[in-house]
GROMACS .gro file of C-alpha atoms in nm:
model
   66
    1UNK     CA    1   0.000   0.000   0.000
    2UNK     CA    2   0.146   0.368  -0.095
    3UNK     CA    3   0.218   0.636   0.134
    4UNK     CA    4  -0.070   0.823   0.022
    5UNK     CA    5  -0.341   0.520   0.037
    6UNK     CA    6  -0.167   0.459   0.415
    7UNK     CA    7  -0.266   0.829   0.524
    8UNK     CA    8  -0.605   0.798   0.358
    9UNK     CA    9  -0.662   0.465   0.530
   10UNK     CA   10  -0.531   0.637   0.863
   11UNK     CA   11  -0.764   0.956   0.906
   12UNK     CA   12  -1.068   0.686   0.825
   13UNK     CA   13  -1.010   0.517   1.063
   14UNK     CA   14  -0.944   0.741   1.320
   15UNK     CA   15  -1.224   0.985   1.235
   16UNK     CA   16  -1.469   0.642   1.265
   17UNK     CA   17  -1.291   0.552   1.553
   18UNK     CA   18  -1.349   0.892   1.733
   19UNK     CA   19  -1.749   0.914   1.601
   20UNK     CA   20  -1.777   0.533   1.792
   21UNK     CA   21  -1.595   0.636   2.070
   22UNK     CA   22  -1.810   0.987   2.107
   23UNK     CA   23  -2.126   0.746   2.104
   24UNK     CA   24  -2.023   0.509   2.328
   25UNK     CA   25  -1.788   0.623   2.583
   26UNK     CA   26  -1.798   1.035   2.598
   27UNK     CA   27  -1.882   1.297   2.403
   28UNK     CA   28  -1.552   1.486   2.499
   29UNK     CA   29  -1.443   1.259   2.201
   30UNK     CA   30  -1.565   1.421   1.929
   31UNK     CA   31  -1.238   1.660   1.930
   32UNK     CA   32  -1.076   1.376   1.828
   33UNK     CA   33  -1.303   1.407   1.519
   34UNK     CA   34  -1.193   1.778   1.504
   35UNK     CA   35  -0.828   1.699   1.564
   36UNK     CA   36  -0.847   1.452   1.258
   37UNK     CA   37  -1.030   1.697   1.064
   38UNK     CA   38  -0.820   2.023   1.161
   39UNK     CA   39  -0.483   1.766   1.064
   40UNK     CA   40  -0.596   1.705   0.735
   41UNK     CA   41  -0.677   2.090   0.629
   42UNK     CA   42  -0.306   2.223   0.779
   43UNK     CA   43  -0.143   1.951   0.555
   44UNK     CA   44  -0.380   2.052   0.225
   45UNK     CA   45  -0.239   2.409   0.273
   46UNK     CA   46   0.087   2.344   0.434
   47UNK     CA   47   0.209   1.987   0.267
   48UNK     CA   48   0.347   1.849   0.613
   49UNK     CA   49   0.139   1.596   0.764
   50UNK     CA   50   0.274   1.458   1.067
   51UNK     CA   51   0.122   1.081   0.970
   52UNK     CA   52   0.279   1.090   0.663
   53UNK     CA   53   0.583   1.130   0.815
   54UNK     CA   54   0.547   0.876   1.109
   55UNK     CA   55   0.429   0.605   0.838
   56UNK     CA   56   0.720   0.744   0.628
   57UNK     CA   57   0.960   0.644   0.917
   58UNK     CA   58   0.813   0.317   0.984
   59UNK     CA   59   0.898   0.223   0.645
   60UNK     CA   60   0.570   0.289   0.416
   61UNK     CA   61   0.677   0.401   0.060
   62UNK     CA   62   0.579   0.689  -0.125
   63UNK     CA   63   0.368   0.545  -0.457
   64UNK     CA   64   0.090   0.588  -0.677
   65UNK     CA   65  -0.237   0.696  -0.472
   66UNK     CA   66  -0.471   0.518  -0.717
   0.00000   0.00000   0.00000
């Protein structure tokens, strides 16, 4: 799977994560959702995105997206 497909995958999951976890547990977790969601703007403005580098270090390759 390519970098880009790995980040994808990631913010899914966490931002269905957080929407579960705000139902179930607290709502206190639906900054999670915003955290998630505030992440992914900085990085279309900025190009950093601080998943992209953590998968990037644990040895995901840059690649096609589709």
């Amino acid at each position: 799977m390519s970098l880009d497909r790995t980040v994808f995958a990631f913010a899914g999951f966490m931002t269905l994560l957080s929407v579960a976890l705000t139902y179930l547990v607290s709502s206190y977790f639906v900054w999670l959702t915003v955290f998630v969601g505030a992440n992914l703007l900085q990085s279309a403005f900025t190009g950093f995105c601080p998943a992209a580098w953590i998968f990037t270090m644990l040895g995901v390759k840059p690649g096609k997206a589709f």
